[in-house]
Coordinates of C-alpha atoms in Angstrom, one line a residue:
M42 CA 147.5 21.4 41.6
S43 CA 144.5 19.1 42.1
T44 CA 142.5 20.2 39.2
P45 CA 144.0 17.9 36.5
H46 CA 143.1 14.9 38.7
Q47 CA 139.5 16.0 39.2
P48 CA 137.8 13.5 36.9
I49 CA 139.8 10.7 38.4
K50 CA 138.9 11.7 41.9
A51 CA 135.2 12.2 41.0
R52 CA 135.0 8.8 39.4
S53 CA 136.9 7.1 42.2
T54 CA 134.7 8.7 44.8
Q55 CA 131.5 7.7 43.0
E56 CA 132.7 4.2 42.5
S57 CA 133.7 3.7 46.1
L58 CA 130.5 5.2 47.5
A59 CA 128.3 3.3 45.2
R60 CA 129.8 0.0 46.3
D61 CA 129.8 0.9 49.9
L62 CA 126.2 2.1 50.0
A63 CA 125.0 -0.9 48.0
E64 CA 126.3 -3.3 50.6
Y65 CA 126.3 -1.2 53.8
D66 CA 123.1 -1.3 55.9
D67 CA 123.0 1.8 58.2
P68 CA 119.6 2.4 59.7
E69 CA 120.3 5.7 61.3
G70 CA 119.4 9.0 59.7
S71 CA 121.7 11.7 58.5
G72 CA 121.9 13.4 61.9
D73 CA 123.5 16.6 62.9
G74 CA 125.6 18.2 60.2
G75 CA 124.3 15.9 57.6
P76 CA 122.8 17.0 54.3
D77 CA 119.2 17.2 55.6
E78 CA 120.1 20.0 58.0
R79 CA 122.0 22.4 55.9
D80 CA 120.7 25.9 55.6
G81 CA 123.8 28.1 55.5
R82 CA 123.4 30.9 53.0
F83 CA 126.5 33.0 53.1
Q84 CA 127.9 31.5 50.0
R85 CA 131.2 30.3 48.9
G86 CA 132.9 29.6 45.5
D87 CA 136.1 28.1 46.7
N88 CA 138.1 25.1 45.5
P89 CA 136.4 23.5 42.4
T90 CA 138.3 20.4 43.1
S91 CA 136.9 19.8 46.6
D92 CA 133.6 21.4 46.2
D93 CA 132.5 20.1 42.9
E94 CA 133.8 16.7 43.6
S95 CA 131.9 16.7 46.8
S96 CA 128.8 17.6 45.0
S97 CA 129.3 15.0 42.4
G98 CA 129.9 12.3 45.0
A99 CA 126.9 13.3 46.9
S100 CA 124.7 13.4 43.9
T101 CA 125.5 9.8 43.2
V102 CA 124.0 8.9 46.5
R103 CA 121.3 11.5 46.9
P104 CA 120.8 13.9 44.0
E105 CA 118.4 16.2 45.6
E106 CA 121.1 17.2 48.1
T107 CA 123.7 18.5 45.7
Q108 CA 122.3 22.0 45.8
H109 CA 123.6 22.2 49.4
S110 CA 127.2 21.5 48.5
M111 CA 130.1 23.5 50.0
A112 CA 130.0 25.8 47.1
N113 CA 126.8 27.3 48.5
S114 CA 127.9 27.7 52.1
Y115 CA 129.9 29.8 54.4
R116 CA 133.0 28.1 55.8
R117 CA 135.8 28.8 58.2
P118 CA 139.3 27.5 57.6
S119 CA 139.5 23.8 58.1
F120 CA 143.0 23.0 57.0
V121 CA 145.3 21.7 59.7
A122 CA 149.1 21.7 59.3
F123 CA 150.6 18.3 58.9
G124 CA 154.1 19.1 60.1
G125 CA 157.3 18.1 58.4
T126 CA 159.7 20.5 56.8
R127 CA 158.8 23.5 54.8
P128 CA 156.9 22.5 51.6
A129 CA 158.1 23.9 48.2
I130 CA 154.5 24.0 46.9
T131 CA 151.8 25.4 49.1
P132 CA 149.5 22.5 50.0
Q133 CA 145.8 22.7 49.0
Q134 CA 143.0 22.0 51.5
S135 CA 139.8 20.1 50.8
D136 CA 136.7 20.9 52.7
P137 CA 133.8 18.6 53.5
A138 CA 130.5 19.1 51.6
W139 CA 128.3 20.0 54.6
L140 CA 127.8 22.4 57.4
T141 CA 127.7 21.8 61.2
K142 CA 125.1 23.6 63.4
K143 CA 127.9 25.9 64.6
E144 CA 128.9 26.9 61.1
K145 CA 125.3 27.5 60.1
K146 CA 124.9 29.8 63.1
Q147 CA 128.2 31.5 62.0
S148 CA 126.7 32.0 58.6
R149 CA 123.6 33.7 59.9
D150 CA 125.5 35.8 62.4
E151 CA 127.9 37.0 59.6
E152 CA 124.9 38.0 57.5
R153 CA 123.3 40.0 60.3
S154 CA 126.5 41.7 61.1
L155 CA 127.1 42.8 57.5
L156 CA 123.5 44.1 57.3
R157 CA 124.1 46.2 60.4
D158 CA 127.5 47.5 59.2
N159 CA 125.8 48.6 56.0
H160 CA 123.0 50.4 58.0
L161 CA 120.4 48.0 56.6
A162 CA 119.5 46.7 60.0
P163 CA 119.3 48.4 63.4
P164 CA 122.5 48.2 65.5
K165 CA 122.8 45.7 68.3
H166 CA 123.2 48.5 70.8
P167 CA 121.8 52.0 70.7
E168 CA 124.3 54.5 69.3
S169 CA 125.1 57.6 71.4
A170 CA 124.2 60.9 69.8
K171 CA 127.4 62.5 71.0
R172 CA 130.8 60.9 71.0
S173 CA 134.1 62.1 72.5
T174 CA 137.2 62.6 70.4
I175 CA 138.7 59.4 71.8
S176 CA 135.5 57.5 71.1
Q177 CA 135.5 58.8 67.5
L178 CA 139.1 57.8 67.0
Y179 CA 138.5 54.3 68.5
R180 CA 135.5 53.9 66.1
W181 CA 137.6 55.0 63.1
I182 CA 140.3 52.5 63.9
F183 CA 138.3 49.5 65.1
S184 CA 134.7 49.8 64.1
S185 CA 133.7 47.7 61.1
K186 CA 130.7 49.9 60.2
R187 CA 130.8 51.7 56.9
P188 CA 130.4 55.5 57.1
R189 CA 127.0 56.7 55.9
P190 CA 127.0 58.3 52.5
A191 CA 126.1 62.0 52.5
E192 CA 122.8 61.4 50.7
D193 CA 121.9 58.7 53.3
V194 CA 122.6 61.1 56.2
E195 CA 120.2 63.7 54.6
A196 CA 117.6 61.1 53.7
P197 CA 118.3 57.8 55.6
V198 CA 117.4 54.6 53.8
A199 CA 114.9 52.5 55.7
P200 CA 116.5 49.3 57.0
L201 CA 115.4 46.1 55.5
F202 CA 114.0 45.0 58.8
T203 CA 113.1 47.3 61.7
A204 CA 113.6 45.3 64.8
E205 CA 116.2 42.7 65.8
P206 CA 114.2 39.5 66.1
S207 CA 114.5 37.3 69.2
E208 CA 113.6 33.7 69.6
T209 CA 110.0 34.7 70.5
S210 CA 109.5 37.7 68.2
A211 CA 106.0 37.8 66.6
L212 CA 105.4 38.5 62.9
L213 CA 102.5 40.7 63.9
G214 CA 101.9 42.7 67.1
H215 CA 99.4 40.2 68.4
G216 CA 100.0 37.3 66.1
P217 CA 101.6 33.9 66.8
E218 CA 105.2 33.6 67.7
E219 CA 107.6 33.5 64.8
S220 CA 109.2 30.1 64.3
T221 CA 112.9 29.6 64.0
R222 CA 112.5 28.4 60.4
S223 CA 110.4 31.4 59.4
R224 CA 112.9 33.8 61.0
H225 CA 115.8 32.1 59.0
E226 CA 113.8 32.3 55.8
R227 CA 113.1 36.0 56.4
L228 CA 116.8 36.7 57.0
N229 CA 117.6 34.8 53.8
R230 CA 115.2 37.0 51.8
Q231 CA 116.6 40.2 53.4
W232 CA 120.2 39.1 52.7
E233 CA 119.5 38.2 49.1
E234 CA 117.7 41.5 48.5
A235 CA 120.6 43.4 49.9
V236 CA 123.1 41.5 47.8
A237 CA 121.0 41.8 44.6
T238 CA 120.8 45.6 45.0
G239 CA 124.6 45.9 45.6
K240 CA 124.2 47.3 49.2
I241 CA 126.5 44.9 50.9
K242 CA 130.0 46.4 51.3
T243 CA 132.8 45.7 53.7
T244 CA 135.6 47.7 55.4
W245 CA 139.3 47.0 56.0
Q246 CA 138.6 46.9 59.8
R247 CA 136.1 44.1 59.4
E248 CA 138.4 42.1 57.1
A249 CA 141.3 42.6 59.4
K250 CA 139.2 41.3 62.4
T251 CA 138.0 38.4 60.3
L252 CA 141.5 37.5 59.2
W253 CA 142.7 37.6 62.8
R254 CA 139.8 35.4 64.0
Y255 CA 140.5 32.9 61.3
A256 CA 144.3 32.8 61.3
S257 CA 145.2 33.0 65.0
P258 CA 144.1 29.4 66.0
L259 CA 145.7 28.1 62.7
V260 CA 149.0 29.7 63.5
V261 CA 149.0 28.1 66.9
T262 CA 148.2 24.7 65.4
F263 CA 150.8 25.0 62.7
I264 CA 153.6 26.0 65.2
L265 CA 152.6 23.3 67.6
Q266 CA 152.8 20.5 65.0
Y267 CA 156.0 21.8 63.5
S268 CA 157.5 21.9 67.1
L269 CA 157.5 18.1 66.9
T270 CA 160.2 18.4 64.3
V271 CA 162.1 21.3 65.9
A272 CA 162.4 19.6 69.3
S273 CA 164.7 16.9 68.1
I274 CA 166.9 19.3 66.1
F275 CA 167.0 21.7 69.0
T276 CA 167.9 19.0 71.6
V277 CA 170.4 17.0 69.5
G278 CA 172.1 20.0 68.1
H279 CA 173.9 20.6 71.4
L280 CA 175.5 17.2 71.2
G281 CA 177.7 18.2 68.2
K282 CA 177.5 19.2 64.6
V283 CA 177.7 15.6 63.4
E284 CA 174.6 14.7 65.4
L285 CA 172.9 17.9 64.2
G286 CA 173.6 17.1 60.6
A287 CA 172.5 13.4 61.1
V288 CA 169.1 14.5 62.5
S289 CA 168.6 16.7 59.4
L290 CA 169.6 13.9 57.1
A291 CA 167.4 11.4 58.9
S292 CA 164.4 13.8 58.9
M293 CA 164.9 14.3 55.2
T294 CA 164.9 10.6 54.5
A295 CA 161.9 10.0 56.7
N296 CA 160.0 12.8 55.0
I297 CA 160.6 11.6 51.5
T298 CA 160.3 7.9 52.0
G299 CA 157.7 7.8 54.8
Y300 CA 155.9 10.8 56.1
A301 CA 155.1 12.3 52.7
V302 CA 153.8 8.9 51.6
Y303 CA 151.4 8.7 54.6
Q304 CA 150.3 12.3 54.2
G305 CA 149.8 12.1 50.5
L306 CA 147.8 8.9 50.5
A307 CA 145.7 10.0 53.5
T308 CA 144.5 13.0 51.5
S309 CA 142.0 10.7 49.8
L310 CA 140.1 10.6 53.0
D311 CA 139.4 14.4 52.6
T312 CA 137.1 13.3 49.9
L313 CA 136.0 9.8 50.9
C314 CA 135.2 10.5 54.6
A315 CA 133.5 13.8 53.7
Q316 CA 131.4 12.2 51.0
A317 CA 130.5 9.3 53.3
Y318 CA 129.4 11.7 56.0
G319 CA 127.5 13.9 53.5
S320 CA 125.7 10.9 52.2
G321 CA 124.0 10.5 55.6
K322 CA 125.7 7.1 56.3
K323 CA 127.9 8.1 59.2
K324 CA 129.3 4.7 59.8
L325 CA 130.9 4.7 56.4
V326 CA 133.3 7.4 57.7
G327 CA 134.7 4.8 60.1
L328 CA 134.9 2.2 57.4
Q329 CA 136.9 4.5 55.2
L330 CA 139.2 5.2 58.2
Q331 CA 139.8 1.5 58.8
R332 CA 140.6 0.9 55.1
M333 CA 143.2 3.7 55.0
V334 CA 144.8 2.6 58.3
Y335 CA 145.2 -1.0 57.1
F336 CA 146.4 0.2 53.7
L337 CA 149.1 2.5 55.3
W338 CA 150.1 -0.3 57.7
V339 CA 150.7 -2.6 54.7
L340 CA 152.9 0.1 53.2
T341 CA 154.7 0.4 56.4
I342 CA 156.4 -2.9 55.7
P343 CA 158.4 -1.6 52.6
I344 CA 158.8 1.8 54.3
G345 CA 160.2 0.1 57.4
L346 CA 162.6 -2.0 55.3
V347 CA 163.9 1.2 53.7
W348 CA 164.4 2.9 57.1
F349 CA 165.9 -0.2 58.6
F350 CA 168.6 -0.4 55.9
A351 CA 168.8 3.4 55.5
E352 CA 172.4 3.4 56.8
R353 CA 173.7 1.3 53.9
I354 CA 171.7 3.4 51.4
L355 CA 172.8 6.8 52.8
Q356 CA 176.5 5.7 53.0
R357 CA 176.4 5.2 49.2
I358 CA 174.9 8.7 48.7
V359 CA 176.3 10.9 51.4
P360 CA 180.1 11.4 51.7
E361 CA 179.9 12.0 55.5
Q362 CA 179.9 8.4 56.7
R363 CA 179.5 9.2 60.4
S364 CA 176.4 11.3 59.6
A365 CA 175.0 8.5 57.5
E366 CA 175.6 6.0 60.3
L367 CA 173.8 8.1 62.9
A368 CA 170.9 8.9 60.5
G369 CA 170.5 5.2 59.9
L370 CA 170.4 4.6 63.6
Y371 CA 167.7 7.3 64.0
L372 CA 165.6 5.8 61.2
R373 CA 165.9 2.2 62.6
I374 CA 164.4 3.5 65.9
L375 CA 161.8 5.6 64.0
V376 CA 160.3 2.5 62.4
L377 CA 158.5 1.8 65.8
G378 CA 156.6 5.0 65.5
A379 CA 155.5 4.6 61.8
P380 CA 152.3 2.7 62.5
G381 CA 151.2 5.3 65.0
Y382 CA 151.9 8.2 62.7
A383 CA 150.0 6.5 59.9
C384 CA 147.0 6.0 62.2
F385 CA 147.1 9.6 63.3
E386 CA 147.2 10.9 59.8
S387 CA 144.1 8.9 59.0
G388 CA 142.4 9.7 62.2
K389 CA 143.0 13.4 61.6
R390 CA 140.9 13.2 58.4
F391 CA 138.3 11.2 60.3
V392 CA 137.6 14.0 62.7
Q393 CA 137.9 16.8 60.2
A394 CA 135.2 15.0 58.0
Q395 CA 132.8 15.5 60.9
G396 CA 133.7 19.2 61.3
L397 CA 135.8 18.6 64.4
F398 CA 138.7 20.8 63.3
S399 CA 139.8 21.7 66.8
A400 CA 140.3 18.1 67.8
T401 CA 143.9 18.0 66.3
T402 CA 144.7 21.3 68.0
Y403 CA 143.7 19.9 71.4
V404 CA 145.7 16.8 70.8
L405 CA 148.8 18.9 69.9
L406 CA 148.4 21.1 72.9
I407 CA 149.1 18.0 75.0
A408 CA 151.5 16.2 72.7
A409 CA 153.8 19.0 71.6
P410 CA 154.9 20.1 75.2
L411 CA 155.3 16.4 76.1
N412 CA 157.5 15.8 73.0
A413 CA 159.8 18.7 73.9
F414 CA 160.0 17.5 77.5
M415 CA 160.8 13.9 76.5
N416 CA 163.5 15.1 74.1
W417 CA 165.2 16.9 77.0
L418 CA 164.5 14.0 79.4
F419 CA 165.8 11.2 77.2
V420 CA 168.8 13.0 75.6
W421 CA 170.1 14.9 78.6
Q422 CA 168.6 13.7 81.9
F423 CA 168.7 10.0 81.2
G424 CA 172.0 10.3 79.4
W425 CA 170.8 8.4 76.3
G426 CA 172.4 10.9 74.0
F427 CA 171.6 10.8 70.3
V428 CA 169.2 7.8 70.5
G429 CA 167.0 9.7 73.0
A430 CA 165.7 12.0 70.2
P431 CA 164.2 9.3 68.0
I432 CA 162.8 7.5 71.0
A433 CA 161.0 10.7 72.0
V434 CA 159.6 10.9 68.4
V435 CA 158.5 7.2 68.6
V436 CA 156.6 7.8 71.8
T437 CA 155.0 11.0 70.4
D438 CA 154.0 9.3 67.2
N439 CA 152.3 6.5 69.1
L440 CA 150.8 8.9 71.6
L441 CA 149.1 11.1 69.0
P442 CA 146.5 8.5 67.8
I443 CA 145.8 7.5 71.4
L444 CA 145.0 11.1 72.4
L445 CA 142.9 11.5 69.2
F446 CA 141.0 8.3 70.1
A447 CA 140.4 9.6 73.6
Y448 CA 139.0 12.8 72.1
V449 CA 136.7 10.9 69.9
Y450 CA 135.6 8.5 72.6
F451 CA 135.1 10.9 75.4
I452 CA 134.3 14.2 73.7
D453 CA 132.9 14.0 70.1
G454 CA 133.2 11.9 66.9
K455 CA 132.3 8.4 68.0
Q456 CA 129.0 8.6 66.2
C457 CA 130.9 7.8 63.0
W458 CA 132.5 4.7 64.4
N459 CA 130.8 1.3 64.2
G460 CA 133.6 -1.0 65.4
L461 CA 136.0 -3.1 63.4
T462 CA 134.6 -4.8 60.4
K463 CA 135.8 -7.2 57.7
K464 CA 134.4 -4.9 55.0
A465 CA 137.5 -2.8 55.5
F466 CA 139.7 -5.4 53.8
H467 CA 138.0 -5.1 50.4
N468 CA 137.0 -2.3 47.9
W469 CA 140.5 -0.7 48.2
G470 CA 140.7 0.0 44.4
P471 CA 138.9 3.3 44.3
M472 CA 140.6 4.5 47.5
V473 CA 144.1 3.7 46.0
K474 CA 143.3 5.4 42.7
L475 CA 142.1 8.5 44.6
A476 CA 145.2 8.5 46.9
L477 CA 147.9 8.3 44.2
P478 CA 147.5 11.9 42.9
G479 CA 147.7 13.2 46.5
L480 CA 150.9 11.2 47.0
L481 CA 152.5 12.7 43.9
M482 CA 151.5 16.2 45.0
V483 CA 152.9 15.9 48.5
E484 CA 156.1 14.3 47.3
A485 CA 156.6 17.2 44.9
E486 CA 155.9 19.7 47.7
F487 CA 158.7 18.4 50.0
L488 CA 161.3 17.1 47.5
A489 CA 162.8 20.5 46.5
F490 CA 163.8 21.5 50.0
E491 CA 165.0 18.0 50.9
I492 CA 167.3 18.0 47.9
L493 CA 169.0 21.0 49.3
T494 CA 169.7 19.1 52.6
L495 CA 171.1 16.2 50.7
A496 CA 173.3 18.5 48.5
S497 CA 174.7 20.3 51.6
S498 CA 176.2 17.1 52.8
Y499 CA 178.6 17.2 49.9
F500 CA 180.4 20.3 51.3
S501 CA 181.2 19.2 54.9
T502 CA 179.6 18.2 58.2
T503 CA 179.6 21.8 59.2
H504 CA 177.6 22.8 56.1
L505 CA 175.1 19.9 56.7
A506 CA 174.6 21.0 60.3
A507 CA 174.2 24.7 59.2
Q508 CA 171.7 23.6 56.6
S509 CA 169.7 21.8 59.3
I510 CA 169.4 25.0 61.3
L511 CA 168.6 27.2 58.2
S512 CA 165.9 24.9 56.9
T513 CA 164.4 24.7 60.4
L514 CA 164.3 28.5 60.8
T515 CA 162.8 29.2 57.4
A516 CA 160.2 26.5 57.9
L517 CA 159.4 27.9 61.3
T518 CA 158.9 31.5 60.0
F519 CA 156.7 30.0 57.2
Q520 CA 154.2 28.7 59.9
I521 CA 152.9 32.3 60.3
P522 CA 152.2 33.5 56.7
F523 CA 150.9 30.2 55.5
P524 CA 148.0 29.9 57.9
I525 CA 147.2 33.5 57.2
S526 CA 147.0 32.6 53.5
V527 CA 144.6 29.8 54.4
A528 CA 142.4 32.2 56.3
A529 CA 142.6 34.7 53.4
S530 CA 141.7 31.9 51.0
T531 CA 138.6 31.0 53.0
R532 CA 137.4 34.6 53.4
V533 CA 137.8 35.6 49.8
A534 CA 136.1 32.3 48.7
N535 CA 133.2 33.1 51.0
L536 CA 132.8 36.6 49.5
I537 CA 133.2 35.4 46.0
G538 CA 130.6 32.8 46.5
A539 CA 128.3 35.4 48.0
T540 CA 128.7 37.4 44.7
L541 CA 130.4 40.3 46.7
A542 CA 133.2 41.1 44.3
D543 CA 134.1 44.5 45.9
A544 CA 134.2 43.0 49.4
A545 CA 136.5 40.2 48.1
K546 CA 138.9 42.8 46.6
T547 CA 138.9 44.6 49.9
S548 CA 139.7 41.4 51.8
A549 CA 142.5 40.6 49.4
K550 CA 144.1 44.0 49.8
V551 CA 144.0 43.6 53.6
A552 CA 145.6 40.1 53.2
F553 CA 148.3 41.6 51.1
C554 CA 149.0 44.3 53.8
V555 CA 149.1 41.6 56.5
A556 CA 151.5 39.5 54.4
C557 CA 153.8 42.4 54.0
I558 CA 153.8 43.1 57.7
V559 CA 154.5 39.5 58.6
G560 CA 157.2 39.1 56.0
L561 CA 159.0 42.3 57.2
F562 CA 158.6 41.1 60.8
N563 CA 160.2 37.8 60.0
A564 CA 163.0 39.5 58.1
V565 CA 163.8 42.0 60.9
L566 CA 163.6 39.2 63.5
L567 CA 166.0 36.9 61.7
F568 CA 168.5 39.7 60.7
T569 CA 168.5 41.2 64.2
L570 CA 169.1 37.9 65.9
R571 CA 171.2 36.3 63.3
N572 CA 174.2 35.9 65.6
H573 CA 172.1 34.6 68.6
I574 CA 169.5 32.2 67.1
P575 CA 172.1 29.6 65.9
Q576 CA 173.4 29.3 69.4
L577 CA 170.0 28.0 70.5
F578 CA 170.6 25.0 68.2
T579 CA 174.3 24.3 68.7
N580 CA 177.4 25.2 70.6
D581 CA 179.8 24.6 67.6
R582 CA 181.4 27.9 66.7
E583 CA 181.9 27.0 63.0
V584 CA 178.3 26.1 62.5
V585 CA 177.1 29.3 64.3
E586 CA 179.3 31.5 62.2
L587 CA 178.2 29.8 59.0
V588 CA 174.5 30.1 59.8
A589 CA 175.0 33.8 60.8
R590 CA 176.7 34.4 57.4
V591 CA 174.0 32.7 55.3
L592 CA 171.0 33.9 57.3
P593 CA 171.0 37.4 55.7
L594 CA 170.3 35.7 52.4
C595 CA 167.3 33.9 53.9
V596 CA 166.2 37.3 55.3
T597 CA 166.0 38.7 51.8
F598 CA 163.3 36.4 50.7
Q599 CA 161.1 36.5 53.8
L600 CA 158.9 39.2 52.3
F601 CA 158.6 37.2 49.0
D602 CA 157.9 34.1 51.0
A603 CA 155.0 35.7 52.8
L604 CA 153.6 37.3 49.6
A605 CA 154.0 34.0 47.7
A606 CA 152.0 32.2 50.4
N607 CA 149.4 34.9 50.4
C608 CA 149.1 34.8 46.6
N609 CA 148.6 31.1 46.7
G610 CA 145.9 31.5 49.2
L611 CA 144.0 34.1 47.2
L612 CA 144.3 31.9 44.1
R613 CA 142.7 29.1 46.0
G614 CA 139.9 31.4 47.1
L615 CA 139.3 32.4 43.5
G616 CA 139.2 28.7 42.5
R617 CA 142.4 29.1 40.4
Q618 CA 144.7 27.0 42.5
E619 CA 146.1 25.3 39.4
I620 CA 147.8 28.5 38.5
G621 CA 149.7 28.5 41.8
G622 CA 150.6 24.8 41.4
Y623 CA 152.1 25.3 37.9
V624 CA 153.9 28.5 38.9
N625 CA 155.5 26.8 41.9
L626 CA 156.5 23.7 40.0
F627 CA 158.1 25.8 37.3
C628 CA 159.9 28.2 39.6
Y629 CA 161.3 25.6 42.0
Y630 CA 162.2 22.8 39.6
V631 CA 163.0 24.7 36.4
V632 CA 164.5 27.8 37.8
A633 CA 165.5 27.3 41.5
M634 CA 167.2 23.9 41.2
P635 CA 169.5 24.8 38.3
I636 CA 170.5 28.1 39.9
S637 CA 171.1 26.5 43.3
F638 CA 173.3 23.7 41.9
G639 CA 175.0 26.0 39.4
T640 CA 176.0 28.6 42.0
A641 CA 176.7 26.1 44.8
F642 CA 178.9 23.7 42.9
G643 CA 179.8 25.6 39.7
L644 CA 180.6 28.9 41.3
H645 CA 181.6 27.3 44.6
W646 CA 179.2 29.5 46.7
N647 CA 178.4 26.4 48.7
L648 CA 175.5 27.0 51.1
E649 CA 174.9 30.5 49.9
G650 CA 174.5 29.1 46.4
L651 CA 171.9 26.6 47.5
W652 CA 169.7 29.3 49.0
T653 CA 170.2 31.7 46.1
G654 CA 168.0 29.6 43.9
V655 CA 165.3 29.5 46.6
A656 CA 165.4 33.3 47.0
V657 CA 165.1 33.7 43.2
A658 CA 162.2 31.2 43.0
L659 CA 160.2 32.8 45.8
G660 CA 160.7 36.3 44.2
L661 CA 159.4 34.9 40.9
V662 CA 156.4 33.1 42.5
A663 CA 155.4 36.3 44.3
S664 CA 155.8 38.4 41.1
I665 CA 154.0 36.1 38.7
E666 CA 151.1 35.3 41.0
G667 CA 150.9 38.9 42.1
Y668 CA 150.6 40.1 38.6
F669 CA 148.0 37.4 37.8
L670 CA 145.9 38.6 40.7
Y671 CA 146.3 42.2 39.7
Q672 CA 145.0 41.4 36.3
T673 CA 142.2 39.2 37.6
S674 CA 138.6 40.3 37.0
W675 CA 136.8 39.8 40.3
E676 CA 133.4 40.1 38.7
K677 CA 134.5 37.3 36.3
A678 CA 135.5 35.2 39.4
V679 CA 132.0 35.7 40.8
E680 CA 130.5 34.5 37.5
D681 CA 132.8 31.4 37.5
A682 CA 131.9 30.6 41.1
Q683 CA 128.2 30.8 40.3
H684 CA 128.7 28.5 37.3
R685 CA 130.5 26.0 39.5
N686 CA 127.7 26.2 42.0
E687 CA 125.1 25.6 39.3
V688 CA 127.0 22.7 37.9
G689 CA 127.3 21.2 41.4

């Protein structure tokens, strides 16, 4: 998706950084996590858009540092869900071009662990000569060690190093203590020798553990942020089907005209803030943040006008006038939370650029339960009814940046803030040019599913309410396979960048198996509870029966949904994310939309028809991308990653 815009992004980044660095006087050094302290070795050949652009931007500032770009370093997943409804096109993440101390330590630990598992280094703990049957079974299921080949058992290969070094290990028996730098250099040589001789392999147990370690916190974060949307639908739904449909209509309008705009434009900070931090000028990160916040606040004026007069606009589009009236009321109140949401979207990129990926999770651990509580309190306990839901959203939208500010001020991240400055009011041109492609991409991601919501309003209020529940449920189940795909993307990219093609293939196979399990789990869950889940959202019998009737159709594509998300993740890991972008665009806008409207309005299948097109599209996406991955040469992917690294 992002690849066609790469030259534009690179030029815009270079132009912005060149201007800022020419006029910005920052006496401090690069500091922790900056380019001068990178020494991670477990390599990565991930996203050419994010990595190569990061390299190009950094080379403008400090050419000698480009060799340390993200393409040469081990990374963990950094993408954080941005909420909203289910995207039609899997979003792409951009990673900063540097390593924190924690991540450099993770890199070295990963290398040591792989050396041990391949019997090239002594184990952490002495192995028992005799094992019980239970111990052997446990080892077979959970141990990540590779079995020794028969020839190695007869004539064991000497490990690359014979003792696990400690902080004070000496190079010679009575020589001076080995320095940390010397130990790291020795580890690098040992690792490179093992890779060069093809001795590094992996196991499905190791890859399953790694996938779990990467994906589990992401799943929590995704579900927490999506719960901000679910809480309003869940609470208001019990007021009536008109109110339930109105919330769905209002959310759709807010996503297309507001939230997607904020999210899309803020993606430029993924490059600008990371490049500013990687340049060693930490205060520039805060400057970029201020620029984006002011820019989004300016855009809030036209967005606010659209939301304020949304009732008149929707009444001309939607046949259900009462739903349009309530949706307009919801949006008028929502205007008060737009500046806070814009600030949070920018602030999220600010902390991510510093490697503080858990900051958003901690904020959501506080905000998400509070949001659910306020929805219940305002709608039911205070008796405010329908207006209580948007008020709860407004309070949450303004609370999010406050909590994030508290994290930065009291915990970590304030080293990149230098106070308010007038410089934030100029040099917007490069930022805007860099932000526009992101805006177009995010709008394309959300528009397909929002069109279905709008189309459902032409059937009846019951259908609009049922569509609200169906879209919420399918988006909620998507919050499990998508973060797993992000984790798979990162792991495969790490292994490809480390020239471990066989290990990358093993990791991809494990990811496919996990995607199948998750997809089948979602399908069984939805089908088994199809008559009970709708009752959690509404008491209206007509809506419950309609959802229960359509839900089996949504069940049919749960496996395809999980596989499609996984394929997109693996394509990102291979650096071929443009394939996924084009396939998704084609399947959703060329195939799904005509089928959905043809069956829904032409064949009068109504809601079943709208979801038929989605089911067909997901099946096509999974099939096309799966076939592409099956035909992919993993050795060629390693060569391509090496070429990108050399160019960077």
